[in-house]
Amino acid sequence: MQDRLYLHNWDRLRIFAAIDTAALHLTSQHALMGIGLPLFLVLSVALSTAKMRPPPTRRFIDRRLARIFYPWLFWCVVIALIRVRNASLAGEALWSSWWKWSMVLYGPSIHLWFLPFIVVAGIAAHFIHRRTATYNPLVVSTVAVVVGAAAAAIPGHANVWLAWKWPFEQWAFSLPALPLGLALGRLLAFESRLSRLRWWFTSAFGLFAALAVWLAWVDPQTEACLLRFGGALAALVGAVWLPNVKDAVTRFVTPLLLGIYVMHYDVWDQWVRPRLEQWHMDQQDWVRVAATCLLALIMTALLRQTPLRKVL
């Protein structure tokens, strides 16, 4: 069985997605109009379903836990200890000053919610993959795109039936990533020729765009979600039309993205912000993002030379 195409430009998009997400956390504004999170989510599902035949379930789950869930647990402990230390230094109660029971679902920092979600989404996509592996991939992808567009209606109405905001509104927003990622993953497994894959992807995006225009007209509350996922799909499809070549910088940075993601907020809070405030540079958004991401990248690269490599 022929291996799927490796799309090097998708790795580059993961880097841009990390910058977009970090910018939101550090400046309260997206760097790339908010497509970073949908990019991460759709890519995670797509790459986990990009084989004609799904791997054994036990092996898939074990790898998912080792790559994402166990690192999430580890960094939950580390960040919780940092929170306790900060509370102690501030003379506050060690736990009650920052702890909420909803943190059991996402961790001691809200940005960590992404990791357990993609574990669950990936496992759900795996079981759908197993159930539909013998079906025509084009049919599966078409249905998945329709379901993904329809799922964009959920976030706009989530507050009607969700009493808690965190992390449930993030989960609700992320639901379209499951069918949309499955659609791209099945097409990637189905077509080994890049020239034809480009047209299959473009057709899938065209279908989503048409549905998005109609849904936004019928229900304006879906517009924000549709725009962000539509932007992510446009970036993923557009990247496939670029030359599919690898480069040394992307190969170096891509394995560091998990570490950059889990550490960037505390790197900013503990090390970067005090220095920028001292130098009166903390009001410049691009400096915040650049300095924090660079330091988090360096720290991740160094820590990956130690036994902590297993959780980065």
PDB file of C-alpha atoms in Angstrom:
ATOM      1  CA  MET A   1       0.000   0.000   0.000  1.00  0.00           C
ATOM      2  CA  GLN A   2       1.446   3.342  -1.060  1.00  0.00           C
ATOM      3  CA  ASP A   3       2.227   5.877   1.650  1.00  0.00           C
ATOM      4  CA  ARG A   4       0.267   9.108   1.645  1.00  0.00           C
ATOM      5  CA  LEU A   5       1.787  12.284   0.327  1.00  0.00           C
ATOM      6  CA  TYR A   6       3.707  14.328   2.869  1.00  0.00           C
ATOM      7  CA  LEU A   7       2.572  17.925   2.565  1.00  0.00           C
ATOM      8  CA  HIS A   8       5.475  20.045   3.769  1.00  0.00           C
ATOM      9  CA  ASN A   9       3.492  23.264   3.497  1.00  0.00           C
ATOM     10  CA  TRP A  10       1.087  21.960   6.110  1.00  0.00           C
ATOM     11  CA  ASP A  11       4.006  21.886   8.538  1.00  0.00           C
ATOM     12  CA  ARG A  12       4.652  25.536   7.734  1.00  0.00           C
ATOM     13  CA  LEU A  13       1.010  26.316   8.430  1.00  0.00           C
ATOM     14  CA  ARG A  14       1.357  24.722  11.855  1.00  0.00           C
ATOM     15  CA  ILE A  15       4.040  27.280  12.657  1.00  0.00           C
ATOM     16  CA  PHE A  16       1.811  30.172  11.550  1.00  0.00           C
ATOM     17  CA  ALA A  17      -1.048  28.665  13.553  1.00  0.00           C
ATOM     18  CA  ALA A  18       1.138  28.622  16.671  1.00  0.00           C
ATOM     19  CA  ILE A  19       1.990  32.303  16.159  1.00  0.00           C
ATOM     20  CA  ASP A  20      -1.679  33.206  15.728  1.00  0.00           C
ATOM     21  CA  THR A  21      -2.647  31.366  18.908  1.00  0.00           C
ATOM     22  CA  ALA A  22       0.235  32.780  20.938  1.00  0.00           C
ATOM     23  CA  ALA A  23      -0.618  36.290  19.757  1.00  0.00           C
ATOM     24  CA  LEU A  24      -4.168  35.921  21.078  1.00  0.00           C
ATOM     25  CA  HIS A  25      -2.940  34.795  24.494  1.00  0.00           C
ATOM     26  CA  LEU A  26      -0.293  37.520  24.743  1.00  0.00           C
ATOM     27  CA  THR A  27      -2.046  40.498  23.158  1.00  0.00           C
ATOM     28  CA  SER A  28      -5.760  39.560  23.111  1.00  0.00           C
ATOM     29  CA  GLN A  29      -5.650  39.857  19.314  1.00  0.00           C
ATOM     30  CA  HIS A  30      -5.115  37.241  16.641  1.00  0.00           C
ATOM     31  CA  ALA A  31      -2.136  37.598  14.326  1.00  0.00           C
ATOM     32  CA  LEU A  32      -3.852  35.735  11.461  1.00  0.00           C
ATOM     33  CA  MET A  33      -7.536  36.612  11.884  1.00  0.00           C
ATOM     34  CA  GLY A  34      -8.174  33.681  14.184  1.00  0.00           C
ATOM     35  CA  ILE A  35      -7.502  30.810  11.801  1.00  0.00           C
ATOM     36  CA  GLY A  36      -4.698  29.380  13.948  1.00  0.00           C
ATOM     37  CA  LEU A  37      -6.865  27.278  16.256  1.00  0.00           C
ATOM     38  CA  PRO A  38      -9.012  25.808  13.421  1.00  0.00           C
ATOM     39  CA  LEU A  39      -5.782  25.034  11.545  1.00  0.00           C
ATOM     40  CA  PHE A  40      -4.397  23.083  14.484  1.00  0.00           C
ATOM     41  CA  LEU A  41      -7.646  21.229  15.036  1.00  0.00           C
ATOM     42  CA  VAL A  42      -8.340  20.306  11.411  1.00  0.00           C
ATOM     43  CA  LEU A  43      -4.724  19.266  10.804  1.00  0.00           C
ATOM     44  CA  SER A  44      -4.682  17.055  13.886  1.00  0.00           C
ATOM     45  CA  VAL A  45      -7.755  15.115  12.749  1.00  0.00           C
ATOM     46  CA  ALA A  46      -6.743  15.064   9.072  1.00  0.00           C
ATOM     47  CA  LEU A  47      -3.301  13.605   9.693  1.00  0.00           C
ATOM     48  CA  SER A  48      -4.675  10.991  12.094  1.00  0.00           C
ATOM     49  CA  THR A  49      -7.088   9.675   9.439  1.00  0.00           C
ATOM     50  CA  ALA A  50      -4.855   9.967   6.369  1.00  0.00           C
ATOM     51  CA  LYS A  51      -4.427   6.235   5.774  1.00  0.00           C
ATOM     52  CA  MET A  52      -6.568   3.986   3.622  1.00  0.00           C
ATOM     53  CA  ARG A  53      -6.786   1.485   6.463  1.00  0.00           C
ATOM     54  CA  PRO A  54      -6.922   2.663  10.079  1.00  0.00           C
ATOM     55  CA  PRO A  55      -4.248   1.356  12.451  1.00  0.00           C
ATOM     56  CA  PRO A  56      -5.212  -1.025  15.293  1.00  0.00           C
ATOM     57  CA  THR A  57      -7.250   0.856  17.857  1.00  0.00           C
ATOM     58  CA  ARG A  58      -5.048  -0.045  20.824  1.00  0.00           C
ATOM     59  CA  ARG A  59      -1.917   1.159  19.046  1.00  0.00           C
ATOM     60  CA  PHE A  60      -3.623   4.367  17.903  1.00  0.00           C
ATOM     61  CA  ILE A  61      -4.872   5.224  21.396  1.00  0.00           C
ATOM     62  CA  ASP A  62      -1.539   4.395  23.025  1.00  0.00           C
ATOM     63  CA  ARG A  63       0.300   6.687  20.617  1.00  0.00           C
ATOM     64  CA  ARG A  64      -2.268   9.448  21.101  1.00  0.00           C
ATOM     65  CA  LEU A  65      -1.913   9.241  24.860  1.00  0.00           C
ATOM     66  CA  ALA A  66       1.879   9.191  24.713  1.00  0.00           C
ATOM     67  CA  ARG A  67       2.154  12.103  22.301  1.00  0.00           C
ATOM     68  CA  ILE A  68      -0.504  14.409  23.725  1.00  0.00           C
ATOM     69  CA  PHE A  69      -2.315  13.306  26.872  1.00  0.00           C
ATOM     70  CA  TYR A  70       0.657  12.370  29.063  1.00  0.00           C
ATOM     71  CA  PRO A  71       2.509  15.582  28.148  1.00  0.00           C
ATOM     72  CA  TRP A  72      -0.679  17.480  29.036  1.00  0.00           C
ATOM     73  CA  LEU A  73      -0.766  15.817  32.473  1.00  0.00           C
ATOM     74  CA  PHE A  74       2.906  16.584  33.048  1.00  0.00           C
ATOM     75  CA  TRP A  75       2.570  20.246  32.163  1.00  0.00           C
ATOM     76  CA  CYS A  76      -0.612  20.536  34.205  1.00  0.00           C
ATOM     77  CA  VAL A  77       1.454  19.584  37.259  1.00  0.00           C
ATOM     78  CA  VAL A  78       4.297  21.958  36.336  1.00  0.00           C
ATOM     79  CA  ILE A  79       2.013  24.929  35.701  1.00  0.00           C
ATOM     80  CA  ALA A  80      -0.032  24.183  38.838  1.00  0.00           C
ATOM     81  CA  LEU A  81       3.175  24.308  40.883  1.00  0.00           C
ATOM     82  CA  ILE A  82       4.023  27.651  39.268  1.00  0.00           C
ATOM     83  CA  ARG A  83       0.584  28.947  40.215  1.00  0.00           C
ATOM     84  CA  VAL A  84       1.069  27.776  43.817  1.00  0.00           C
ATOM     85  CA  ARG A  85       4.486  29.453  43.940  1.00  0.00           C
ATOM     86  CA  ASN A  86       3.088  32.729  42.601  1.00  0.00           C
ATOM     87  CA  ALA A  87       0.235  32.637  45.118  1.00  0.00           C
ATOM     88  CA  SER A  88       2.712  32.035  47.918  1.00  0.00           C
ATOM     89  CA  LEU A  89       4.912  34.950  46.851  1.00  0.00           C
ATOM     90  CA  ALA A  90       1.844  37.192  46.661  1.00  0.00           C
ATOM     91  CA  GLY A  91       0.695  36.147  50.138  1.00  0.00           C
ATOM     92  CA  GLU A  92      -2.486  34.587  48.767  1.00  0.00           C
ATOM     93  CA  ALA A  93      -4.137  31.255  49.473  1.00  0.00           C
ATOM     94  CA  LEU A  94      -2.095  28.603  47.687  1.00  0.00           C
ATOM     95  CA  TRP A  95      -5.027  26.978  45.900  1.00  0.00           C
ATOM     96  CA  SER A  96      -8.280  28.871  46.328  1.00  0.00           C
ATOM     97  CA  SER A  97      -6.871  32.060  44.796  1.00  0.00           C
ATOM     98  CA  TRP A  98      -6.671  30.489  41.333  1.00  0.00           C
ATOM     99  CA  TRP A  99      -8.133  26.974  41.387  1.00  0.00           C
ATOM    100  CA  LYS A 100     -11.581  26.165  39.930  1.00  0.00           C
ATOM    101  CA  TRP A 101     -13.108  22.715  39.678  1.00  0.00           C
ATOM    102  CA  SER A 102     -13.670  23.136  35.952  1.00  0.00           C
ATOM    103  CA  MET A 103      -9.872  23.035  35.595  1.00  0.00           C
ATOM    104  CA  VAL A 104     -10.116  19.262  35.906  1.00  0.00           C
ATOM    105  CA  LEU A 105     -11.360  19.363  32.313  1.00  0.00           C
ATOM    106  CA  TYR A 106      -8.602  21.513  30.848  1.00  0.00           C
ATOM    107  CA  GLY A 107      -5.780  22.132  33.313  1.00  0.00           C
ATOM    108  CA  PRO A 108      -4.478  24.982  35.484  1.00  0.00           C
ATOM    109  CA  SER A 109      -4.282  27.342  32.489  1.00  0.00           C
ATOM    110  CA  ILE A 110      -7.117  27.725  30.009  1.00  0.00           C
ATOM    111  CA  HIS A 111      -4.811  27.490  26.983  1.00  0.00           C
ATOM    112  CA  LEU A 112      -4.170  23.821  27.850  1.00  0.00           C
ATOM    113  CA  TRP A 113      -7.759  22.837  26.963  1.00  0.00           C
ATOM    114  CA  PHE A 114      -6.649  22.234  23.375  1.00  0.00           C
ATOM    115  CA  LEU A 115      -4.611  19.129  24.222  1.00  0.00           C
ATOM    116  CA  PRO A 116      -7.220  16.879  25.879  1.00  0.00           C
ATOM    117  CA  PHE A 117      -9.739  17.970  23.260  1.00  0.00           C
ATOM    118  CA  ILE A 118      -7.617  16.779  20.337  1.00  0.00           C
ATOM    119  CA  VAL A 119      -7.023  13.478  22.124  1.00  0.00           C
ATOM    120  CA  VAL A 120     -10.772  12.900  22.317  1.00  0.00           C
ATOM    121  CA  ALA A 121     -11.387  14.276  18.802  1.00  0.00           C
ATOM    122  CA  GLY A 122      -8.611  12.109  17.375  1.00  0.00           C
ATOM    123  CA  ILE A 123      -9.965   8.946  18.988  1.00  0.00           C
ATOM    124  CA  ALA A 124     -13.493   9.784  17.802  1.00  0.00           C
ATOM    125  CA  ALA A 125     -12.167  10.345  14.271  1.00  0.00           C
ATOM    126  CA  HIS A 126     -10.339   7.009  14.465  1.00  0.00           C
ATOM    127  CA  PHE A 127     -13.543   5.113  15.234  1.00  0.00           C
ATOM    128  CA  ILE A 128     -15.365   6.913  12.406  1.00  0.00           C
ATOM    129  CA  HIS A 129     -12.420   6.044  10.163  1.00  0.00           C
ATOM    130  CA  ARG A 130     -12.716   2.373  11.110  1.00  0.00           C
ATOM    131  CA  ARG A 131     -16.446   2.381  10.485  1.00  0.00           C
ATOM    132  CA  THR A 132     -16.174   4.069   7.078  1.00  0.00           C
ATOM    133  CA  ALA A 133     -12.845   2.646   5.832  1.00  0.00           C
ATOM    134  CA  THR A 134     -14.561   0.461   3.225  1.00  0.00           C
ATOM    135  CA  TYR A 135     -16.752   3.266   1.901  1.00  0.00           C
ATOM    136  CA  ASN A 136     -15.868   5.405  -1.094  1.00  0.00           C
ATOM    137  CA  PRO A 137     -13.546   8.140   0.264  1.00  0.00           C
ATOM    138  CA  LEU A 138     -15.110  10.738  -1.999  1.00  0.00           C
ATOM    139  CA  VAL A 139     -18.551  10.027  -0.565  1.00  0.00           C
ATOM    140  CA  VAL A 140     -17.220  10.055   3.002  1.00  0.00           C
ATOM    141  CA  SER A 141     -15.437  13.354   2.406  1.00  0.00           C
ATOM    142  CA  THR A 142     -18.471  14.977   0.826  1.00  0.00           C
ATOM    143  CA  VAL A 143     -20.732  13.987   3.698  1.00  0.00           C
ATOM    144  CA  ALA A 144     -18.077  15.084   6.211  1.00  0.00           C
ATOM    145  CA  VAL A 145     -17.815  18.554   4.638  1.00  0.00           C
ATOM    146  CA  VAL A 146     -21.594  18.971   4.838  1.00  0.00           C
ATOM    147  CA  VAL A 147     -21.616  17.868   8.480  1.00  0.00           C
ATOM    148  CA  GLY A 148     -18.666  20.154   9.244  1.00  0.00           C
ATOM    149  CA  ALA A 149     -20.434  23.170   7.811  1.00  0.00           C
ATOM    150  CA  ALA A 150     -23.618  22.313   9.719  1.00  0.00           C
ATOM    151  CA  ALA A 151     -21.622  21.941  12.953  1.00  0.00           C
ATOM    152  CA  ALA A 152     -20.658  25.605  12.686  1.00  0.00           C
ATOM    153  CA  ALA A 153     -24.168  26.396  13.925  1.00  0.00           C
ATOM    154  CA  ILE A 154     -23.338  24.918  17.331  1.00  0.00           C
ATOM    155  CA  PRO A 155     -20.974  27.601  18.738  1.00  0.00           C
ATOM    156  CA  GLY A 156     -23.333  30.480  17.975  1.00  0.00           C
ATOM    157  CA  HIS A 157     -26.049  28.856  20.071  1.00  0.00           C
ATOM    158  CA  ALA A 158     -23.872  27.137  22.667  1.00  0.00           C
ATOM    159  CA  ASN A 159     -24.593  29.656  25.425  1.00  0.00           C
ATOM    160  CA  VAL A 160     -28.256  28.695  25.262  1.00  0.00           C
ATOM    161  CA  TRP A 161     -27.585  25.224  26.639  1.00  0.00           C
ATOM    162  CA  LEU A 162     -24.165  25.501  28.291  1.00  0.00           C
ATOM    163  CA  ALA A 163     -24.218  26.814  31.841  1.00  0.00           C
ATOM    164  CA  TRP A 164     -20.410  26.931  32.132  1.00  0.00           C
ATOM    165  CA  LYS A 165     -18.270  28.835  29.659  1.00  0.00           C
ATOM    166  CA  TRP A 166     -14.843  27.281  30.158  1.00  0.00           C
ATOM    167  CA  PRO A 167     -13.866  25.045  28.430  1.00  0.00           C
ATOM    168  CA  PHE A 168     -17.262  24.164  26.960  1.00  0.00           C
ATOM    169  CA  GLU A 169     -17.447  27.085  24.570  1.00  0.00           C
ATOM    170  CA  GLN A 170     -14.030  26.122  23.197  1.00  0.00           C
ATOM    171  CA  TRP A 171     -15.250  22.559  22.725  1.00  0.00           C
ATOM    172  CA  ALA A 172     -18.384  23.777  20.974  1.00  0.00           C
ATOM    173  CA  PHE A 173     -16.358  26.002  18.653  1.00  0.00           C
ATOM    174  CA  SER A 174     -13.995  23.139  17.816  1.00  0.00           C
ATOM    175  CA  LEU A 175     -16.604  20.549  16.839  1.00  0.00           C
ATOM    176  CA  PRO A 176     -16.523  21.335  13.068  1.00  0.00           C
ATOM    177  CA  ALA A 177     -12.855  20.296  13.050  1.00  0.00           C
ATOM    178  CA  LEU A 178     -13.783  16.647  13.493  1.00  0.00           C
ATOM    179  CA  PRO A 179     -15.761  16.172  10.237  1.00  0.00           C
ATOM    180  CA  LEU A 180     -13.679  18.703   8.278  1.00  0.00           C
ATOM    181  CA  GLY A 181     -10.414  17.066   9.328  1.00  0.00           C
ATOM    182  CA  LEU A 182     -11.854  13.677   8.469  1.00  0.00           C
ATOM    183  CA  ALA A 183     -12.793  14.952   5.002  1.00  0.00           C
ATOM    184  CA  LEU A 184      -9.259  16.141   4.259  1.00  0.00           C
ATOM    185  CA  GLY A 185      -7.703  13.045   5.803  1.00  0.00           C
ATOM    186  CA  ARG A 186      -9.752  10.666   3.668  1.00  0.00           C
ATOM    187  CA  LEU A 187      -8.920  12.625   0.505  1.00  0.00           C
ATOM    188  CA  LEU A 188      -5.231  12.626   1.401  1.00  0.00           C
ATOM    189  CA  ALA A 189      -5.324   8.854   1.874  1.00  0.00           C
ATOM    190  CA  PHE A 190      -7.298   8.355  -1.318  1.00  0.00           C
ATOM    191  CA  GLU A 191      -5.111  10.328  -3.736  1.00  0.00           C
ATOM    192  CA  SER A 192      -1.337   9.847  -3.977  1.00  0.00           C
ATOM    193  CA  ARG A 193      -0.879  12.219  -6.932  1.00  0.00           C
ATOM    194  CA  LEU A 194      -0.398  15.809  -5.867  1.00  0.00           C
ATOM    195  CA  SER A 195      -1.789  17.223  -9.118  1.00  0.00           C
ATOM    196  CA  ARG A 196      -5.120  15.450  -8.554  1.00  0.00           C
ATOM    197  CA  LEU A 197      -5.145  15.939  -4.788  1.00  0.00           C
ATOM    198  CA  ARG A 198      -5.070  19.687  -5.327  1.00  0.00           C
ATOM    199  CA  TRP A 199      -8.337  19.522  -7.253  1.00  0.00           C
ATOM    200  CA  TRP A 200     -10.019  17.207  -4.762  1.00  0.00           C
ATOM    201  CA  PHE A 201      -9.099  19.574  -1.934  1.00  0.00           C
ATOM    202  CA  THR A 202     -10.229  22.592  -3.926  1.00  0.00           C
ATOM    203  CA  SER A 203     -13.564  20.906  -4.652  1.00  0.00           C
ATOM    204  CA  ALA A 204     -14.053  20.157  -0.955  1.00  0.00           C
ATOM    205  CA  PHE A 205     -13.327  23.776  -0.087  1.00  0.00           C
ATOM    206  CA  GLY A 206     -15.711  24.959  -2.804  1.00  0.00           C
ATOM    207  CA  LEU A 207     -18.482  22.838  -1.310  1.00  0.00           C
ATOM    208  CA  PHE A 208     -17.772  24.178   2.177  1.00  0.00           C
ATOM    209  CA  ALA A 209     -17.682  27.777   0.922  1.00  0.00           C
ATOM    210  CA  ALA A 210     -21.033  27.392  -0.840  1.00  0.00           C
ATOM    211  CA  LEU A 211     -22.620  25.885   2.260  1.00  0.00           C
ATOM    212  CA  ALA A 212     -21.041  28.569   4.446  1.00  0.00           C
ATOM    213  CA  VAL A 213     -22.541  31.393   2.379  1.00  0.00           C
ATOM    214  CA  TRP A 214     -25.981  29.812   2.596  1.00  0.00           C
ATOM    215  CA  LEU A 215     -25.735  29.015   6.315  1.00  0.00           C
ATOM    216  CA  ALA A 216     -24.498  32.507   7.182  1.00  0.00           C
ATOM    217  CA  TRP A 217     -27.489  33.946   5.313  1.00  0.00           C
ATOM    218  CA  VAL A 218     -29.947  31.617   7.054  1.00  0.00           C
ATOM    219  CA  ASP A 219     -28.386  31.960  10.510  1.00  0.00           C
ATOM    220  CA  PRO A 220     -26.041  34.968  10.951  1.00  0.00           C
ATOM    221  CA  GLN A 221     -24.822  33.567  14.272  1.00  0.00           C
ATOM    222  CA  THR A 222     -22.854  30.937  12.352  1.00  0.00           C
ATOM    223  CA  GLU A 223     -20.840  33.534  10.452  1.00  0.00           C
ATOM    224  CA  ALA A 224     -17.920  33.927  12.870  1.00  0.00           C
ATOM    225  CA  CYS A 225     -17.271  30.191  13.140  1.00  0.00           C
ATOM    226  CA  LEU A 226     -17.708  29.652   9.410  1.00  0.00           C
ATOM    227  CA  LEU A 227     -15.261  32.447   8.606  1.00  0.00           C
ATOM    228  CA  ARG A 228     -12.547  31.071  10.863  1.00  0.00           C
ATOM    229  CA  PHE A 229     -12.894  27.479   9.695  1.00  0.00           C
ATOM    230  CA  GLY A 230     -13.303  28.672   6.111  1.00  0.00           C
ATOM    231  CA  GLY A 231     -10.086  30.655   6.456  1.00  0.00           C
ATOM    232  CA  ALA A 232      -8.300  27.606   7.850  1.00  0.00           C
ATOM    233  CA  LEU A 233      -9.528  25.420   4.985  1.00  0.00           C
ATOM    234  CA  ALA A 234      -8.539  28.082   2.454  1.00  0.00           C
ATOM    235  CA  ALA A 235      -5.030  28.158   3.921  1.00  0.00           C
ATOM    236  CA  LEU A 236      -4.749  24.357   3.919  1.00  0.00           C
ATOM    237  CA  VAL A 237      -5.970  24.068   0.337  1.00  0.00           C
ATOM    238  CA  GLY A 238      -3.960  27.039  -0.873  1.00  0.00           C
ATOM    239  CA  ALA A 239      -0.793  25.608   0.653  1.00  0.00           C
ATOM    240  CA  VAL A 240      -1.225  22.418  -1.364  1.00  0.00           C
ATOM    241  CA  TRP A 241      -0.990  24.450  -4.567  1.00  0.00           C
ATOM    242  CA  LEU A 242       2.462  25.752  -3.591  1.00  0.00           C
ATOM    243  CA  PRO A 243       5.643  23.786  -4.374  1.00  0.00           C
ATOM    244  CA  ASN A 244       5.790  20.815  -2.009  1.00  0.00           C
ATOM    245  CA  VAL A 245       9.387  21.171  -0.833  1.00  0.00           C
ATOM    246  CA  LYS A 246      10.938  20.844   2.600  1.00  0.00           C
ATOM    247  CA  ASP A 247      13.338  23.250   4.271  1.00  0.00           C
ATOM    248  CA  ALA A 248      15.680  23.055   7.238  1.00  0.00           C
ATOM    249  CA  VAL A 249      13.951  25.745   9.322  1.00  0.00           C
ATOM    250  CA  THR A 250      10.553  24.059   9.198  1.00  0.00           C
ATOM    251  CA  ARG A 251      12.080  20.664   9.978  1.00  0.00           C
ATOM    252  CA  PHE A 252      13.778  22.188  13.041  1.00  0.00           C
ATOM    253  CA  VAL A 253      10.802  24.172  14.354  1.00  0.00           C
ATOM    254  CA  THR A 254       7.939  21.712  13.789  1.00  0.00           C
ATOM    255  CA  PRO A 255       8.949  19.194  16.504  1.00  0.00           C
ATOM    256  CA  LEU A 256       9.182  22.097  18.978  1.00  0.00           C
ATOM    257  CA  LEU A 257       5.619  23.360  18.532  1.00  0.00           C
ATOM    258  CA  LEU A 258       4.098  21.375  21.395  1.00  0.00           C
ATOM    259  CA  GLY A 259       6.647  22.783  23.817  1.00  0.00           C
ATOM    260  CA  ILE A 260       6.177  26.317  22.506  1.00  0.00           C
ATOM    261  CA  TYR A 261       2.421  25.953  22.882  1.00  0.00           C
ATOM    262  CA  VAL A 262       2.357  24.618  26.436  1.00  0.00           C
ATOM    263  CA  MET A 263       5.091  26.939  27.738  1.00  0.00           C
ATOM    264  CA  HIS A 264       4.543  30.227  25.940  1.00  0.00           C
ATOM    265  CA  TYR A 265       2.100  31.763  28.410  1.00  0.00           C
ATOM    266  CA  ASP A 266       4.284  31.109  31.453  1.00  0.00           C
ATOM    267  CA  VAL A 267       7.434  32.029  29.549  1.00  0.00           C
ATOM    268  CA  TRP A 268       5.792  35.393  28.939  1.00  0.00           C
ATOM    269  CA  ASP A 269       4.536  35.796  32.485  1.00  0.00           C
ATOM    270  CA  GLN A 270       7.658  34.637  34.310  1.00  0.00           C
ATOM    271  CA  TRP A 271      10.511  35.852  32.112  1.00  0.00           C
ATOM    272  CA  VAL A 272       9.597  38.005  29.121  1.00  0.00           C
ATOM    273  CA  ARG A 273       7.062  40.417  30.603  1.00  0.00           C
ATOM    274  CA  PRO A 274       9.261  41.563  33.533  1.00  0.00           C
ATOM    275  CA  ARG A 275      12.124  42.321  31.121  1.00  0.00           C
ATOM    276  CA  LEU A 276       9.964  44.150  28.604  1.00  0.00           C
ATOM    277  CA  GLU A 277       8.353  46.202  31.364  1.00  0.00           C
ATOM    278  CA  GLN A 278      11.820  47.088  32.638  1.00  0.00           C
ATOM    279  CA  TRP A 279      12.815  48.204  29.129  1.00  0.00           C
ATOM    280  CA  HIS A 280       9.432  49.924  28.478  1.00  0.00           C
ATOM    281  CA  MET A 281       8.755  47.687  25.462  1.00  0.00           C
ATOM    282  CA  ASP A 282       5.787  45.699  26.775  1.00  0.00           C
ATOM    283  CA  GLN A 283       3.224  47.783  24.881  1.00  0.00           C
ATOM    284  CA  GLN A 284       4.476  46.654  21.474  1.00  0.00           C
ATOM    285  CA  ASP A 285       2.437  43.592  20.534  1.00  0.00           C
ATOM    286  CA  TRP A 286       4.850  42.221  17.959  1.00  0.00           C
ATOM    287  CA  VAL A 287       7.712  42.415  20.459  1.00  0.00           C
ATOM    288  CA  ARG A 288       5.661  40.479  23.005  1.00  0.00           C
ATOM    289  CA  VAL A 289       4.905  37.699  20.562  1.00  0.00           C
ATOM    290  CA  ALA A 290       8.333  37.524  18.951  1.00  0.00           C
ATOM    291  CA  ALA A 291      10.284  37.553  22.218  1.00  0.00           C
ATOM    292  CA  THR A 292       8.025  35.021  23.923  1.00  0.00           C
ATOM    293  CA  CYS A 293       7.907  32.575  21.019  1.00  0.00           C
ATOM    294  CA  LEU A 294      11.651  32.805  20.484  1.00  0.00           C
ATOM    295  CA  LEU A 295      12.465  32.166  24.143  1.00  0.00           C
ATOM    296  CA  ALA A 296       9.924  29.313  24.323  1.00  0.00           C
ATOM    297  CA  LEU A 297      11.478  27.813  21.178  1.00  0.00           C
ATOM    298  CA  ILE A 298      14.989  27.986  22.642  1.00  0.00           C
ATOM    299  CA  MET A 299      13.864  26.487  25.947  1.00  0.00           C
ATOM    300  CA  THR A 300      11.999  23.675  24.182  1.00  0.00           C
ATOM    301  CA  ALA A 301      14.998  22.881  21.993  1.00  0.00           C
ATOM    302  CA  LEU A 302      17.231  22.668  25.055  1.00  0.00           C
ATOM    303  CA  LEU A 303      14.770  20.637  27.135  1.00  0.00           C
ATOM    304  CA  ARG A 304      14.381  18.155  24.275  1.00  0.00           C
ATOM    305  CA  GLN A 305      18.024  17.235  24.837  1.00  0.00           C
ATOM    306  CA  THR A 306      17.021  15.905  28.273  1.00  0.00           C
ATOM    307  CA  PRO A 307      14.622  13.142  29.414  1.00  0.00           C
ATOM    308  CA  LEU A 308      11.862  15.785  29.196  1.00  0.00           C
ATOM    309  CA  ARG A 309      11.876  15.107  25.477  1.00  0.00           C
ATOM    310  CA  LYS A 310       9.066  12.590  26.152  1.00  0.00           C
ATOM    311  CA  VAL A 311       6.711  15.365  27.225  1.00  0.00           C
ATOM    312  CA  LEU A 312       7.667  17.938  24.599  1.00  0.00           C
TER     313      LEU A 312
END
